[in-house]
């Protein structure tokens, strides 16, 4: 089984880090995983994205046109990736920054005001982990415990004091997602 | 060694360090810069040499000089920088000293862009600089292979007194995957018997690429060729996927080969008998493996991120025994698996014809599609 996740938003929203934490968790769980960042000129425009593929077998392409899931943290990312998620897949939207509701009915949509939720947790930068928690609540490719373990194991030294609040953000996102998702309508 | 999540560029740098590289000379260029940055940090820590040269031309000549002393040396760059190094590469080849070059390819020609590309195939596989020589060219498709082939590049360069190039691209350089690094090797303590190390107390040794007497130059050419024959006989490497009963054989290297693997699996799920041959050594090229596949294949499909450069080597091997089709993306565009899947389906639907030119047929289809 292979699951593809695209995480997209503005630079500074922790897009690449959110993908790396999923990749670390997948590696520690003994799975094959690839993490592929945008590194081109689009980054100069302030947008960032990464593709994480988690699989039981050797991974071919590290990029896919139609991911199983997308976390979109701003409006340009919602516009770009909403049409591309596989039917039946999961679209996680940062409602604080999206500026509109998702329109697809054939994917499961989870929309959370992640910025405000992060601020309520005391740090605006936790929006990424809230949305990762929300994703995992609806697409159990990894358990929350596996991601928590990855945070504890792989958070770089200068950020280690942020581990516990990142874990709280994950849990908060997962909890909120169970109350805030719109299931996919059968095609 | 445990598996670690590693970025391609940094993984190749650490692999070179563990292979015992003693000196690195380079100049920054995207999408390779993390390799140089990693070396800038690690080499001084280990008491080894790191120099950021004033240009790629200076860097390759520093590599040349250090290689002549028998030190284990390398540089890395991307297309525009690699082009600047070509004069130095030819001198290194002519002087018969080993070194390792990592080329993290990007879109071109010219300044091009920084997106992944395979446009340097001709330049590297055919030697690149002037004169009559070849270089070993290794093409990783994963971060693990990037590590393993970097280590292998040092071994082969020293074994055959040749240049070994790891030819990869921005996608492998930038992506992260779990991989295992090799154990740390000792830096070599002794110098080869040809190295110029100061002649006090022994007869002098001369390393040069100048042979004004054509008969002497021809002897050098012959020596290079004899070594190349050994390399061809012993160092061909490739990987096969789903080829046992394959009627359609996809050939792709590096990242394109990896994308093709996804397409081959999807096509298998549709019942198409298709497999993949992924050359790991582009030079020496696996001609014999492809020739052998002509007995079972109804058609070949070559997939590259250029206008059909490896295609020419595949066609040499196939020698018109079986029709060949081509699919390329250029300019830094990485194909998605569904594009290659559609090409596999098309080869089933409308098999290529023996008499058609694969590149021309591809170009015509592409022009029509626009």
PDB file of C-alpha atoms in Angstrom, chain A residues 20 23-24 27 30-37 39-41 57-66, chain B residues 3-5 31 114-116 170-171 174-178 239 241 255 258-259 262 265 336-339:
ATOM      1  CA  UNK A  20       9.918  15.715   7.580  1.00  0.00           C
ATOM      2  CA  UNK A  23       8.921  11.019   7.044  1.00  0.00           C
ATOM      3  CA  UNK A  24      10.827  10.363  10.270  1.00  0.00           C
ATOM      4  CA  UNK A  27      11.056   5.539   8.746  1.00  0.00           C
ATOM      5  CA  UNK A  30       9.976   0.530   9.294  1.00  0.00           C
ATOM      6  CA  UNK A  31       8.237   1.815   6.186  1.00  0.00           C
ATOM      7  CA  UNK A  32       9.670   3.115   2.956  1.00  0.00           C
ATOM      8  CA  UNK A  33       9.298   6.864   2.648  1.00  0.00           C
ATOM      9  CA  UNK A  34      10.345   9.740   0.410  1.00  0.00           C
ATOM     10  CA  UNK A  35      10.265  13.467   1.208  1.00  0.00           C
ATOM     11  CA  UNK A  36      10.458  15.724  -1.805  1.00  0.00           C
ATOM     12  CA  UNK A  37      10.577  19.512  -1.296  1.00  0.00           C
ATOM     13  CA  UNK A  39      13.246  24.054  -4.022  1.00  0.00           C
ATOM     14  CA  UNK A  40      12.782  26.012  -7.212  1.00  0.00           C
ATOM     15  CA  UNK A  41      12.064  29.646  -7.946  1.00  0.00           C
ATOM     16  CA  UNK A  57       7.253  -1.542  -0.975  1.00  0.00           C
ATOM     17  CA  UNK A  58      10.149   0.146  -2.762  1.00  0.00           C
ATOM     18  CA  UNK A  59       8.957   3.609  -3.796  1.00  0.00           C
ATOM     19  CA  UNK A  60       9.108   4.491  -7.482  1.00  0.00           C
ATOM     20  CA  UNK A  61       8.332   8.103  -8.277  1.00  0.00           C
ATOM     21  CA  UNK A  62       8.763  10.538  -5.363  1.00  0.00           C
ATOM     22  CA  UNK A  63       6.215  12.817  -7.050  1.00  0.00           C
ATOM     23  CA  UNK A  64       2.593  12.135  -7.976  1.00  0.00           C
ATOM     24  CA  UNK A  65       0.056  14.170  -9.862  1.00  0.00           C
ATOM     25  CA  UNK A  66      -2.871  13.009  -7.714  1.00  0.00           C
TER      26      UNK A  66
ATOM     27  CA  UNK B   3      18.881   3.926   8.781  1.00  0.00           C
ATOM     28  CA  UNK B   4      18.788   7.723   8.822  1.00  0.00           C
ATOM     29  CA  UNK B   5      16.592  10.180   6.957  1.00  0.00           C
ATOM     30  CA  UNK B  31      20.876  22.351  -6.829  1.00  0.00           C
ATOM     31  CA  UNK B 114      17.609  24.791 -11.158  1.00  0.00           C
ATOM     32  CA  UNK B 115      14.999  22.077 -11.754  1.00  0.00           C
ATOM     33  CA  UNK B 116      15.953  18.392 -12.127  1.00  0.00           C
ATOM     34  CA  UNK B 170      18.296  18.068  -8.492  1.00  0.00           C
ATOM     35  CA  UNK B 171      15.562  15.664  -7.469  1.00  0.00           C
ATOM     36  CA  UNK B 174      17.142  17.586  -2.768  1.00  0.00           C
ATOM     37  CA  UNK B 175      14.980  14.680  -1.653  1.00  0.00           C
ATOM     38  CA  UNK B 176      15.192  12.855   1.670  1.00  0.00           C
ATOM     39  CA  UNK B 177      14.927   9.098   2.123  1.00  0.00           C
ATOM     40  CA  UNK B 178      15.942   6.637   4.794  1.00  0.00           C
ATOM     41  CA  UNK B 239      18.883  -3.191 -12.267  1.00  0.00           C
ATOM     42  CA  UNK B 241      12.360  -5.013 -12.598  1.00  0.00           C
ATOM     43  CA  UNK B 255      15.021   9.675 -11.366  1.00  0.00           C
ATOM     44  CA  UNK B 258      12.350   5.525 -10.787  1.00  0.00           C
ATOM     45  CA  UNK B 259       9.281   7.351 -12.093  1.00  0.00           C
ATOM     46  CA  UNK B 262       5.758   3.439 -10.751  1.00  0.00           C
ATOM     47  CA  UNK B 265       3.714  -1.310 -11.747  1.00  0.00           C
ATOM     48  CA  UNK B 336       4.592  12.085 -13.521  1.00  0.00           C
ATOM     49  CA  UNK B 337       4.064   8.314 -13.475  1.00  0.00           C
ATOM     50  CA  UNK B 338       0.709   8.655 -15.270  1.00  0.00           C
ATOM     51  CA  UNK B 339       2.429  10.219 -18.288  1.00  0.00           C
TER      52      UNK B 339
END
